[in-house]
Amino acid sequence: MAIQSILSTAPSTGLLKMDTQVKPTPYESQQNFGSLLKNAIEGVNTKQYESDLMTQKLVMGENVELHDVMITAQKASIALNATMEVRNKVIEAYQEIIRMPV
């Protein structure tokens, strides 16, 4: 199993502008965050789809190893659980901000 480098998840170009002392506009920041979130959710969806496909192949009797199916299912499960935990933390942070006195 190959381990991916954390550098492959480099920040988007709007965030890189901060190094050159040019701040991104709020619109650019929203777009960058939106695309980052969309890509993350699409990645989770892809893992779920791959898991379903491997399970279908196993059930249909195709040439698929059981351990490969189980590994794919666990990857999808871990990705979904991590996404749910991030969502829960974001909701907690939002609720904490809402409770702050102005």
C-alpha positions as CSV (number, residue, x, y, z in Angstrom):
1,M,0.0,0.0,0.0
2,A,1.5,3.3,-1.1
3,I,1.6,6.2,1.4
4,Q,0.7,9.5,-0.2
5,S,2.7,12.6,0.7
6,I,1.0,15.4,2.6
7,L,2.4,17.7,0.0
8,S,-0.1,16.4,-2.5
9,T,-2.8,18.2,-0.5
10,A,-1.1,21.6,-0.9
11,P,-3.2,24.6,-0.2
12,S,-5.0,26.2,-3.1
13,T,-3.6,29.1,-5.0
14,G,-5.6,31.7,-3.2
15,L,-3.9,30.7,0.0
16,L,-0.4,30.7,-1.6
17,K,-0.9,34.4,-2.4
18,M,-0.5,35.2,1.3
19,D,3.2,34.4,1.0
20,T,3.6,37.3,-1.4
21,Q,1.9,39.7,1.0
22,V,-1.2,39.8,-1.3
23,K,-4.3,38.9,0.7
24,P,-7.0,37.0,-1.2
25,T,-10.4,38.7,-1.4
26,P,-13.3,37.2,0.7
27,Y,-14.8,35.9,-2.5
28,E,-11.5,34.1,-3.5
29,S,-11.3,32.6,0.0
30,Q,-14.9,31.4,-0.2
31,Q,-14.2,29.8,-3.6
32,N,-11.0,28.2,-2.4
33,F,-12.7,26.8,0.7
34,G,-15.7,25.6,-1.3
35,S,-13.5,23.8,-3.9
36,L,-11.4,22.2,-1.1
37,L,-14.6,21.0,0.6
38,K,-16.1,19.7,-2.7
39,N,-12.9,17.8,-3.5
40,A,-12.8,16.2,-0.1
41,I,-16.4,15.1,-0.3
42,E,-15.9,13.8,-3.8
43,G,-12.9,11.7,-2.5
44,V,-15.1,10.1,0.1
45,N,-17.8,9.4,-2.4
46,T,-15.2,7.8,-4.7
47,K,-14.1,5.5,-1.9
48,Q,-17.7,4.5,-1.2
49,Y,-18.3,3.8,-4.9
50,E,-15.1,1.7,-5.1
51,S,-16.2,-0.3,-2.1
52,D,-19.6,-0.9,-3.5
53,L,-18.1,-2.0,-6.8
54,M,-15.6,-4.4,-5.2
55,T,-18.4,-5.9,-3.1
56,Q,-20.6,-6.4,-6.2
57,K,-17.7,-8.1,-8.0
58,L,-17.2,-10.5,-5.0
59,V,-20.9,-11.3,-4.9
60,M,-21.1,-11.9,-8.6
61,G,-18.2,-14.4,-8.4
62,E,-15.7,-12.4,-10.3
63,N,-12.0,-12.8,-9.7
64,V,-11.6,-10.6,-6.6
65,E,-9.8,-11.4,-3.4
66,L,-11.8,-11.1,-0.2
67,H,-9.1,-9.3,1.6
68,D,-9.0,-6.6,-1.1
69,V,-12.8,-6.1,-0.7
70,M,-12.4,-5.8,3.0
71,I,-9.6,-3.3,2.8
72,T,-11.5,-1.2,0.3
73,A,-14.6,-1.3,2.6
74,Q,-12.5,-0.2,5.6
75,K,-10.9,2.6,3.6
76,A,-14.3,3.9,2.7
77,S,-15.6,3.5,6.3
78,I,-12.6,5.4,7.7
79,A,-12.9,8.2,5.2
80,L,-16.6,8.6,6.0
81,N,-16.0,8.5,9.7
82,A,-13.3,11.1,9.4
83,T,-15.6,13.3,7.3
84,M,-18.3,13.0,9.9
85,E,-15.9,14.0,12.7
86,V,-14.7,17.0,10.8
87,R,-18.3,18.0,10.2
88,N,-19.1,17.6,13.9
89,K,-16.1,19.8,14.9
90,V,-17.1,22.5,12.4
91,I,-20.7,22.5,13.8
92,E,-19.3,22.7,17.3
93,A,-17.1,25.6,16.4
94,Y,-20.0,27.4,14.7
95,Q,-22.2,26.9,17.7
96,E,-19.4,28.3,20.0
97,I,-19.0,31.4,17.8
98,I,-22.8,31.9,17.9
99,R,-22.7,31.8,21.7
100,M,-20.0,34.5,21.9
101,P,-21.3,37.8,23.2
102,V,-21.0,40.7,20.8
